[in-house]
Coordinates of C-alpha atoms in Angstrom, one line a residue:
M117 CA 109.0 -4.7 -24.8
T118 CA 106.2 -2.5 -25.9
F119 CA 103.9 -0.6 -23.6
K120 CA 100.3 0.5 -24.2
R121 CA 99.6 4.1 -23.6
S122 CA 96.6 4.7 -21.5
A123 CA 95.1 7.5 -19.3
L124 CA 93.0 7.5 -16.1
N125 CA 90.7 10.5 -15.5
F126 CA 90.2 12.2 -12.2
V127 CA 86.6 13.0 -13.3
V128 CA 85.0 12.0 -16.5
L129 CA 86.7 13.7 -19.4
A130 CA 84.9 16.9 -20.3
S131 CA 85.0 16.1 -24.0
L132 CA 84.0 18.4 -26.9
F133 CA 82.8 15.3 -28.6
P134 CA 80.5 13.4 -26.2
A135 CA 79.2 11.0 -28.9
A136 CA 82.8 9.9 -29.6
L137 CA 83.4 9.6 -25.9
A138 CA 80.5 7.2 -25.5
A139 CA 81.6 5.1 -28.4
A140 CA 85.1 4.7 -26.9
G141 CA 83.6 3.5 -23.6
S142 CA 85.3 6.3 -21.6
S143 CA 82.1 7.3 -19.8
S144 CA 82.1 4.4 -17.3
S145 CA 82.1 6.6 -14.3
C146 CA 80.2 7.7 -11.3
F147 CA 80.0 11.1 -13.0
P148 CA 78.3 11.6 -16.3
P149 CA 80.3 13.5 -19.0
N150 CA 80.2 17.1 -17.7
K151 CA 79.7 20.2 -19.8
R152 CA 81.4 22.6 -17.4
H153 CA 84.2 23.3 -19.9
L154 CA 81.6 24.9 -22.2
K155 CA 81.2 27.7 -19.7
P156 CA 84.7 28.8 -18.7
T157 CA 85.1 30.3 -15.2
A158 CA 86.1 34.0 -15.2
L159 CA 89.5 34.4 -13.6
E160 CA 88.1 36.9 -11.0
K161 CA 85.8 34.1 -9.6
S162 CA 88.7 31.7 -9.2
N163 CA 90.8 31.1 -6.1
I164 CA 93.9 30.1 -8.1
S165 CA 96.0 32.3 -10.4
E166 CA 98.3 30.9 -13.0
K167 CA 101.3 31.6 -10.7
R168 CA 99.6 29.7 -7.9
F169 CA 98.7 26.9 -10.3
N170 CA 102.3 26.4 -11.2
E171 CA 103.5 26.7 -7.5
I172 CA 101.2 24.0 -6.3
I173 CA 102.3 21.6 -9.0
A174 CA 105.9 22.4 -8.4
A175 CA 105.6 21.7 -4.7
A176 CA 104.2 18.2 -5.4
E177 CA 106.7 17.6 -8.2
K178 CA 109.6 18.4 -5.9
V179 CA 108.6 15.7 -3.4
Y180 CA 107.5 13.0 -5.9
A181 CA 109.9 13.3 -8.8
P182 CA 112.6 11.6 -6.7
I183 CA 110.1 9.0 -5.4
V184 CA 109.1 8.1 -9.0
R185 CA 112.7 7.9 -9.9
S186 CA 113.3 5.4 -7.2
H187 CA 110.8 3.2 -8.9
G188 CA 112.8 3.3 -12.1
A189 CA 110.6 5.9 -13.9
K190 CA 110.5 9.6 -14.7
L191 CA 107.7 11.9 -13.5
K192 CA 106.4 14.5 -15.9
I193 CA 103.6 16.9 -14.8
N194 CA 102.1 18.8 -17.8
R195 CA 100.9 22.3 -16.8
R196 CA 98.0 23.1 -19.2
W197 CA 96.8 26.3 -17.7
D198 CA 95.1 27.6 -20.9
D199 CA 93.0 24.4 -21.4
E200 CA 89.4 24.8 -20.2
T201 CA 89.0 21.1 -19.5
V202 CA 87.5 20.5 -16.0
N203 CA 89.6 17.4 -15.4
A204 CA 93.0 15.9 -14.6
N205 CA 94.4 12.6 -15.7
A206 CA 97.4 10.3 -15.3
E207 CA 99.0 8.0 -17.9
Q208 CA 102.0 5.8 -18.3
N209 CA 104.1 5.2 -21.4
G210 CA 106.8 2.7 -20.4
T211 CA 109.0 4.4 -17.8
L212 CA 107.4 7.8 -18.4
W213 CA 104.8 8.5 -15.8
E214 CA 102.7 11.6 -16.6
V215 CA 100.1 13.7 -14.9
N216 CA 98.1 16.3 -16.9
M217 CA 96.7 19.3 -14.9
Y218 CA 94.3 21.7 -16.5
G219 CA 93.5 25.3 -15.8
G220 CA 89.8 24.7 -16.4
L221 CA 89.7 22.6 -13.2
A222 CA 91.9 25.0 -11.2
R223 CA 89.6 28.0 -12.1
Q224 CA 86.4 26.4 -10.8
P225 CA 85.1 28.6 -7.9
E226 CA 84.7 25.6 -5.6
V227 CA 88.4 24.7 -5.8
T228 CA 90.7 26.1 -3.1
P229 CA 94.5 26.0 -3.6
D230 CA 94.6 23.0 -1.2
G231 CA 91.7 21.3 -3.0
F232 CA 93.7 21.6 -6.2
A233 CA 96.8 20.2 -4.5
L234 CA 94.7 17.1 -3.7
V235 CA 93.8 16.7 -7.3
V236 CA 97.6 16.6 -8.1
C237 CA 97.9 14.1 -5.3
H238 CA 95.0 12.0 -6.6
E239 CA 96.7 11.7 -10.0
L240 CA 100.0 10.8 -8.4
G241 CA 98.1 8.2 -6.5
H242 CA 97.2 6.4 -9.7
H243 CA 100.9 5.8 -10.2
L244 CA 102.0 5.3 -6.6
G245 CA 99.0 4.4 -4.4
G246 CA 99.2 0.6 -4.9
Y247 CA 96.4 -1.7 -3.8
V248 CA 93.6 -1.6 -4.9
M249 CA 94.6 -1.8 -8.6
V250 CA 92.3 -1.2 -11.6
K251 CA 90.9 -4.5 -13.1
D252 CA 90.9 -3.2 -16.7
D253 CA 93.7 -4.8 -18.8
D254 CA 94.8 -1.4 -20.2
M255 CA 95.0 0.1 -16.8
K256 CA 96.7 -2.6 -14.6
W257 CA 99.5 -0.2 -13.7
A258 CA 97.1 2.1 -12.0
S259 CA 95.5 2.3 -8.5
N260 CA 91.8 2.6 -8.8
E261 CA 89.8 5.8 -8.1
G262 CA 89.0 5.1 -4.5
Q263 CA 92.5 4.2 -3.6
S264 CA 93.9 7.3 -5.4
D265 CA 91.6 9.4 -3.3
Y266 CA 92.8 7.5 -0.1
F267 CA 96.4 8.0 -1.1
A268 CA 95.9 11.7 -1.7
T269 CA 95.1 12.5 1.9
Q270 CA 96.7 9.5 3.7
A271 CA 100.2 9.9 2.1
C272 CA 100.6 12.7 -0.5
A273 CA 99.1 15.7 1.2
K274 CA 101.0 14.8 4.4
Q275 CA 104.3 14.6 2.5
I276 CA 103.8 17.9 0.8
W277 CA 102.5 19.9 3.8
K278 CA 104.3 18.3 6.8
A279 CA 106.9 21.1 7.1
D280 CA 104.3 23.9 6.6
L281 CA 103.6 24.2 10.4
E282 CA 102.3 27.8 10.4
E283 CA 99.8 27.2 7.5
N284 CA 98.7 23.9 9.0
A285 CA 97.9 25.6 12.3
K286 CA 95.6 28.1 10.7
H287 CA 93.1 25.3 10.0
R288 CA 92.4 24.9 13.7
A289 CA 90.0 27.8 13.4
T290 CA 88.1 26.5 10.3
V291 CA 88.0 22.7 10.7
L292 CA 84.5 21.4 11.1
P293 CA 83.5 19.5 14.3
A294 CA 83.2 16.0 12.8
A295 CA 86.5 16.2 11.1
K296 CA 88.2 17.7 14.2
A297 CA 86.8 14.9 16.4
L298 CA 88.3 12.2 14.1
C299 CA 91.7 14.0 13.9
D300 CA 91.9 14.5 17.6
R301 CA 91.0 10.9 18.3
N302 CA 93.6 9.4 16.0
Y303 CA 96.6 11.8 16.5
N304 CA 98.4 12.8 19.7
S305 CA 100.6 15.7 18.7
E306 CA 99.4 19.2 17.8
A307 CA 101.4 19.2 14.6
E308 CA 99.8 16.0 13.4
R309 CA 96.3 17.2 14.3
D310 CA 96.9 20.5 12.4
L311 CA 97.9 18.6 9.3
C312 CA 94.9 16.4 9.6
Y313 CA 92.6 19.5 9.9
R314 CA 94.1 21.0 6.8
T315 CA 93.8 17.8 4.8
S316 CA 90.2 17.4 5.7
N317 CA 89.4 21.0 4.7
A318 CA 91.0 20.3 1.3
G319 CA 89.0 17.2 0.9
L320 CA 85.8 19.1 1.6
S321 CA 86.7 21.7 -1.2
L322 CA 87.3 18.9 -3.7
A323 CA 84.3 16.8 -2.8
T324 CA 82.1 20.0 -3.1
L325 CA 83.3 20.4 -6.7
L326 CA 82.6 16.8 -7.5
A327 CA 79.0 17.2 -6.2
S328 CA 78.6 20.4 -8.3
L329 CA 79.7 18.5 -11.5
R330 CA 76.8 16.1 -10.8
N331 CA 74.3 18.7 -9.6
S332 CA 73.9 16.8 -6.4
E333 CA 73.7 17.9 -2.8
P334 CA 77.0 19.1 -1.3
P335 CA 78.5 16.4 0.8
K336 CA 79.0 16.8 4.6
F337 CA 81.3 15.2 7.1
E338 CA 78.2 14.6 9.3
T339 CA 76.3 12.5 6.7
P340 CA 78.6 9.7 5.6
S341 CA 77.4 7.5 2.8
R342 CA 75.2 4.5 3.8
V343 CA 76.1 2.6 0.7
K344 CA 77.9 -0.7 1.1
V345 CA 79.2 -2.3 -2.1
E346 CA 79.1 -6.0 -2.7
S347 CA 82.5 -5.8 -4.6
T348 CA 85.2 -3.1 -4.7
L349 CA 84.3 -0.3 -7.1
D350 CA 86.9 0.8 -9.7
E351 CA 85.0 3.8 -10.9
H352 CA 84.6 7.2 -9.3
P353 CA 82.3 7.0 -6.2
E354 CA 79.7 9.6 -5.5
A355 CA 80.8 12.9 -3.9
Q356 CA 79.7 11.9 -0.4
C357 CA 81.6 8.7 -0.6
R358 CA 84.7 10.5 -1.8
L359 CA 84.5 13.0 1.1
D360 CA 84.3 10.0 3.4
T361 CA 87.5 8.6 1.9
Y362 CA 89.4 11.9 2.2
L363 CA 88.4 12.2 5.9
A364 CA 89.2 8.5 6.7
A365 CA 92.6 8.7 5.0
A366 CA 93.4 12.0 6.6
G367 CA 92.7 10.3 10.0
C368 CA 94.9 7.3 9.3
P369 CA 98.1 7.6 11.3
V370 CA 99.8 4.6 9.7
A371 CA 102.8 5.8 7.8
F372 CA 102.8 5.2 4.0
N373 CA 106.3 4.0 2.8
P374 CA 106.9 6.0 -0.4
Q375 CA 109.5 3.5 -1.6
V376 CA 106.9 0.8 -1.9
I377 CA 103.8 0.6 -4.1
P378 CA 101.9 -1.7 -1.8
G379 CA 100.7 -4.9 -3.3
K380 CA 101.1 -3.7 -6.9
E381 CA 102.7 -6.9 -8.3
L382 CA 100.3 -9.1 -6.5
A383 CA 97.2 -7.0 -7.3
E384 CA 97.6 -6.0 -10.9
G385 CA 94.2 -6.6 -12.5
G386 CA 92.2 -6.1 -9.3
A387 CA 92.4 -7.3 -5.7
S388 CA 93.7 -10.2 -3.8
R389 CA 94.0 -11.3 -0.2
Q390 CA 97.8 -11.2 -0.3
A391 CA 97.9 -7.7 -1.8
E392 CA 95.4 -6.4 0.9
A393 CA 97.6 -7.9 3.6
L394 CA 100.6 -6.0 2.3
A395 CA 98.6 -2.8 1.9
G396 CA 97.6 -3.1 5.6
Q397 CA 101.3 -2.4 6.4
S398 CA 100.9 1.1 4.9
S399 CA 97.3 2.0 5.6
C400 CA 94.4 1.4 8.0
L401 CA 92.4 -1.8 7.6
A402 CA 89.2 -2.8 9.3
R403 CA 90.9 -6.1 10.3
D404 CA 93.3 -4.1 12.5
G405 CA 90.5 -2.2 14.2
W406 CA 90.6 1.1 12.3
S407 CA 86.9 1.8 12.4
S408 CA 87.3 5.5 11.7
A409 CA 90.2 5.4 9.2
Q410 CA 89.6 2.4 7.0
R411 CA 88.7 2.7 3.3
P412 CA 84.9 3.4 3.3
R413 CA 82.6 0.6 2.4
C414 CA 80.8 2.8 -0.2
W415 CA 83.5 1.8 -2.6
F416 CA 85.7 -0.8 -0.9
K417 CA 84.9 -4.4 -0.1
P418 CA 87.7 -5.8 2.1
Y419 CA 88.8 -9.4 2.2
F420 CA 89.5 -9.0 5.9
E421 CA 86.6 -7.8 8.0
F422 CA 86.7 -7.2 11.7
E423 CA 84.4 -9.9 13.0
G424 CA 85.3 -9.8 16.7
L425 CA 81.9 -8.6 17.9
L426 CA 78.5 -10.0 16.9
A427 CA 75.2 -8.5 18.0
G428 CA 72.5 -10.9 19.2
N429 CA 68.8 -10.6 19.0
A430 CA 67.5 -7.3 20.4
Q431 CA 65.2 -7.4 23.4
W432 CA 62.5 -4.7 23.5
K433 CA 60.6 -3.4 26.5
D434 CA 57.8 -0.8 26.1
A435 CA 56.2 1.4 28.8
S436 CA 52.7 -0.1 28.2
K437 CA 54.0 -3.6 28.4
N438 CA 51.9 -4.8 25.5
G439 CA 54.9 -5.8 23.4
Q440 CA 54.3 -3.1 20.8
A441 CA 56.0 0.2 20.0
E442 CA 53.3 2.9 20.0
P443 CA 53.3 6.5 19.0
G444 CA 54.8 8.7 21.8
E445 CA 56.1 5.8 23.7
T446 CA 59.6 5.4 25.2
L447 CA 61.2 2.0 24.5
S448 CA 64.1 0.2 26.3
L449 CA 66.4 -1.8 24.1
T450 CA 69.0 -4.4 25.2
I451 CA 71.4 -5.8 22.6
P452 CA 73.6 -8.7 23.7
L453 CA 77.1 -9.0 22.2
N454 CA 79.1 -12.1 21.4
N455 CA 82.9 -12.1 21.3
N456 CA 84.3 -13.9 18.3
W457 CA 87.8 -12.4 18.8
N458 CA 90.7 -14.7 19.7
K459 CA 91.3 -12.6 22.9
V460 CA 89.3 -10.8 25.5
S461 CA 87.3 -7.8 24.0
Q462 CA 88.1 -4.8 26.2
N463 CA 86.7 -1.3 26.5
V464 CA 83.5 -2.4 24.8
V465 CA 81.0 0.3 24.0
G466 CA 77.6 0.2 22.3
E467 CA 76.0 3.2 20.5
I468 CA 72.6 3.6 19.0
F469 CA 71.8 6.1 16.2
S470 CA 68.4 6.9 14.8
L471 CA 68.1 6.7 11.0
T472 CA 64.4 7.8 11.0
S473 CA 63.1 11.3 11.5
G474 CA 60.7 11.4 14.5
V475 CA 62.6 8.7 16.5
T476 CA 64.7 10.3 19.2
V477 CA 67.6 8.6 21.0
V478 CA 67.2 9.2 24.7
Q479 CA 70.1 7.0 26.0
G480 CA 72.3 6.2 23.0
K481 CA 75.7 5.1 24.5
V482 CA 76.3 2.4 27.1
N483 CA 79.2 0.3 28.3
Y484 CA 79.6 -3.4 28.2
P485 CA 81.8 -5.5 30.5
D486 CA 84.9 -7.1 29.0
I487 CA 83.9 -10.2 27.0
S488 CA 85.9 -13.4 27.1
T489 CA 86.5 -15.4 23.9
G490 CA 83.3 -17.2 22.8
Q491 CA 81.2 -15.6 25.5
Q492 CA 78.1 -13.3 25.4
T493 CA 77.2 -10.4 27.6
V494 CA 74.6 -7.7 27.9
P495 CA 75.1 -3.9 28.4
E496 CA 75.3 -2.4 31.8
A497 CA 72.2 -0.4 31.1
P498 CA 69.6 -0.5 28.3
F499 CA 69.4 1.9 25.4
Q500 CA 66.3 4.1 25.3
I501 CA 64.5 5.6 22.3
K502 CA 61.3 7.6 21.9
V503 CA 58.9 7.1 19.0
G504 CA 57.3 10.2 17.5
K505 CA 53.6 10.8 18.4
S506 CA 52.8 11.3 14.7
F507 CA 53.7 7.8 13.7
T508 CA 51.0 5.5 12.4
C509 CA 50.3 1.8 12.6
G510 CA 52.9 -0.2 10.6
H511 CA 55.2 2.8 10.3
P512 CA 58.8 1.5 10.2
F513 CA 61.8 3.1 12.0
E514 CA 65.4 2.2 11.6
L515 CA 68.3 2.3 14.0
L516 CA 72.0 1.7 13.6
F517 CA 73.9 -0.1 16.4
R518 CA 77.6 0.3 16.6
A519 CA 79.6 -2.0 18.8
S520 CA 83.2 -0.9 19.5
S521 CA 86.1 -2.5 21.4
A522 CA 89.8 -1.9 21.7
Q523 CA 90.2 -4.3 18.8
G524 CA 87.8 -2.8 16.3
S525 CA 84.1 -2.0 15.7
R526 CA 81.2 -3.3 13.7
E527 CA 77.8 -1.8 12.7
F528 CA 74.4 -3.5 12.7
P529 CA 71.1 -2.1 11.3
F530 CA 67.8 -2.7 13.2
R531 CA 64.3 -2.1 11.9
W532 CA 61.1 -2.0 14.0
F533 CA 57.5 -1.0 13.5
T534 CA 54.9 0.9 15.4
G535 CA 52.1 -1.4 16.3
P536 CA 52.1 -5.1 15.2
K537 CA 54.5 -5.9 12.5
L538 CA 51.9 -6.3 9.7
A539 CA 53.3 -4.1 7.0
D540 CA 55.5 -4.9 4.0
D541 CA 56.7 -3.6 0.7
F542 CA 54.4 -3.7 -2.3
V543 CA 55.5 -3.6 -5.9
L544 CA 53.2 -1.6 -8.1
E545 CA 55.0 -2.4 -11.3
R546 CA 58.3 -4.0 -12.5
R547 CA 59.4 -3.8 -16.2
T548 CA 62.6 -5.0 -17.9
D549 CA 61.7 -4.3 -21.5
S550 CA 63.5 -1.5 -23.2
H551 CA 61.9 1.7 -24.6
T552 CA 63.4 4.5 -26.5
I553 CA 62.9 8.0 -25.1
D554 CA 62.7 10.3 -28.1
D555 CA 64.9 13.4 -28.3
Y556 CA 63.6 16.8 -27.2
P557 CA 61.1 18.3 -28.0
S558 CA 59.1 15.1 -28.3
A559 CA 56.2 14.2 -26.0
G560 CA 58.3 11.5 -24.4
L561 CA 57.3 8.1 -23.1
K562 CA 54.2 7.2 -21.1
I563 CA 53.8 3.9 -19.3
P564 CA 50.4 3.1 -17.7
M565 CA 50.1 0.9 -14.6
V566 CA 46.9 -0.5 -12.9
V567 CA 46.9 -1.4 -9.2
Q568 CA 44.1 -3.6 -7.9
E569 CA 45.0 -3.7 -4.2
S570 CA 43.6 -1.1 -1.8
L571 CA 46.7 -0.1 0.2
T572 CA 47.8 3.2 1.7
T573 CA 51.2 4.7 1.7
K574 CA 52.8 8.1 2.0
T575 CA 55.9 7.3 -0.1
L576 CA 56.7 5.6 -3.3
E577 CA 60.2 4.6 -4.5
L578 CA 61.2 4.3 -8.1
T579 CA 64.3 2.3 -9.1
I580 CA 65.0 3.2 -12.8
K581 CA 67.8 2.5 -15.3
I582 CA 68.2 4.9 -18.2
L583 CA 71.0 4.3 -20.8
G584 CA 72.5 7.5 -22.3
L585 CA 75.1 10.1 -21.8
Y586 CA 72.9 12.4 -19.7
P587 CA 70.2 10.5 -17.8
E588 CA 69.7 13.5 -15.5
E589 CA 68.2 15.4 -18.5
I590 CA 65.2 13.0 -18.5
A591 CA 62.3 14.5 -16.6
I592 CA 60.5 11.8 -14.7
S593 CA 57.0 12.1 -13.1
L594 CA 54.2 10.0 -11.8
V595 CA 50.5 10.6 -12.3
S596 CA 48.5 9.1 -9.4
P597 CA 44.9 7.8 -9.6
D598 CA 43.6 11.1 -8.4
G599 CA 45.0 12.8 -11.5
K600 CA 47.8 14.7 -9.7
E601 CA 51.3 14.7 -11.3
H602 CA 54.3 14.2 -9.0
H603 CA 57.7 15.2 -10.3
L604 CA 60.8 13.3 -9.2
K605 CA 64.1 15.0 -8.8
T606 CA 67.0 13.1 -10.5
D607 CA 70.0 15.5 -10.3
G608 CA 73.0 13.5 -9.1
D609 CA 71.1 10.3 -8.4
F610 CA 72.3 8.1 -11.2
D611 CA 75.2 5.7 -10.4
V612 CA 77.9 4.1 -12.5
N613 CA 75.3 1.7 -13.9
N614 CA 73.0 4.5 -15.0
T615 CA 70.5 3.4 -12.2
A616 CA 68.8 5.8 -9.9
R617 CA 66.7 5.2 -6.8
L618 CA 64.1 8.0 -6.5
K619 CA 61.5 8.9 -4.0
V620 CA 58.2 10.7 -4.0
T621 CA 56.5 11.7 -0.8
F622 CA 52.8 12.7 -0.7
S623 CA 51.5 15.4 1.5
E624 CA 48.9 12.9 2.9
P625 CA 48.8 9.1 2.9
L626 CA 47.5 8.0 -0.5
N627 CA 45.5 4.9 -1.5
I628 CA 47.4 3.4 -4.4
K629 CA 44.5 1.5 -6.0
G630 CA 43.7 2.7 -9.5
R631 CA 45.5 3.8 -12.7
W632 CA 49.0 5.2 -12.5
L633 CA 51.1 6.7 -15.3
L634 CA 54.9 6.9 -15.5
K635 CA 56.1 9.8 -17.7
L636 CA 59.6 10.3 -19.1
R637 CA 60.5 13.3 -21.3
D638 CA 63.9 14.5 -22.7
T639 CA 64.6 18.1 -21.8
Q640 CA 67.7 18.7 -24.0
E641 CA 68.2 18.3 -27.7
N642 CA 70.8 16.4 -29.7
D643 CA 70.8 13.2 -27.6
T644 CA 68.6 10.2 -27.0
A645 CA 68.1 7.8 -24.1
T646 CA 66.7 4.4 -23.5
L647 CA 64.5 3.3 -20.6
E648 CA 66.1 -0.1 -19.7
S649 CA 64.1 -1.1 -16.7
F650 CA 62.2 0.2 -13.7
E651 CA 60.5 -0.9 -10.5
L652 CA 57.9 1.1 -8.6
R653 CA 57.5 0.1 -5.0
A654 CA 55.4 1.3 -2.1
P655 CA 57.7 0.8 1.0
L656 CA 55.9 -0.8 3.8
A657 CA 52.4 0.1 2.6
E658 CA 49.9 -0.1 5.5
N659 CA 47.2 -2.7 5.4
V660 CA 46.3 -3.1 9.0
S661 CA 44.9 -1.0 11.8
C662 CA 46.5 -0.9 15.3
Q663 CA 44.6 -2.0 18.4
K664 CA 46.0 -1.7 21.9

């Protein structure tokens, strides 16, 4: 039998030959090819020496070499300290399972020793993490990127550090509140909680580096990704999503059986219901009620959802009793819940969170009575929110409602408006024809647009797809009818499909009628890009006036 040799990268390979990389199709990732290796990190700025680099790898190898052997293979971790590549990868050649670790990654100033250990764990996860498996024919042996992240903190870090009680305990003083709350909720013993604290700290170090490689905002435990994928993502998720994964897996108390690669034989080439059911024996699934420790929806689409609770139509009451939400007004909100679970839903709690600046939650957590199968009930008290005085007619606000029970939890978004609901999105322009963006220092590309409608908005949203290795190097701006040029920040916003959703906010509400100009200009030489498509939208442009 012959085996095809293939490699799976932790981040996109920092290649010296980006053109060749693009031709090979290796850039299909959440991260564009990074150039960090061209600016090596001085050793004095690093948290990891060569000695520590080797010690961290040896600690993981000591634990996992016998485990790999039990699966009929040999583990080889290649220590490439002198290589400036800001990367790590895993590959299989028959029964030889390899991991390649590079000094260029270890020397990055954002990487702590524990963060580097998680990189080793991530690469081991490609070999041992099991479901979800990569769909690509050349990579069927490998767990995908999100699962390798989940394995790193759910299984590997706990195996490597579980006996290091003194070091684990030091992280009580540094763990951040959101991570501490999750660890405390899911673990009973002090030792388990300390290990969870340490693992979440390591995840924050690693996710911070991932954000730096994309020039995006540093991720935070307090701001989990709101993305919900329609199908499971194989590629590297964004940095915030990866941090969400590290924390969720660190908080999963279900033991991972190292002698099993869960669902691998069933799931090679992607996902299946049977493989997910098997994986549930070694991890935390939504079906089993693990609302805080399941694989995040920003990369994982489960076959088995928790559907035990269903929110009914919200009932609003306003202080002026005119049926409208008005600026400065406090609103009472009642949300009924239906029990679709096959048993009584107990310990039911509802929580409301504001997703819009200027809307304050006054009463955000209420209890519900136990709900019998097939029945509906209302909360014991209403939720209360206050709308900001600065809101204008038609201004939308969003809330997130979370219903939790002893069996699991679900989230439901709600949107409402100040004044009568007479506002809607307006598309200024939508194009799907391709245009080349000439290489720097050309004048770039200019696309005129004419809007006939007289509508007012304070925000425009641009969804744009740019094909090329470095879409972030394209400067994008909008010239409004009043002649002002508005620059849109793009760093870190392009996803695996080279699509970004950008926003421009005006200092004052702007009438969008007139001639607009979309400008795109390359800022770096030696590469070209193509504008594939774009849509310019005015979210909820106001076209009515409020009357009490």
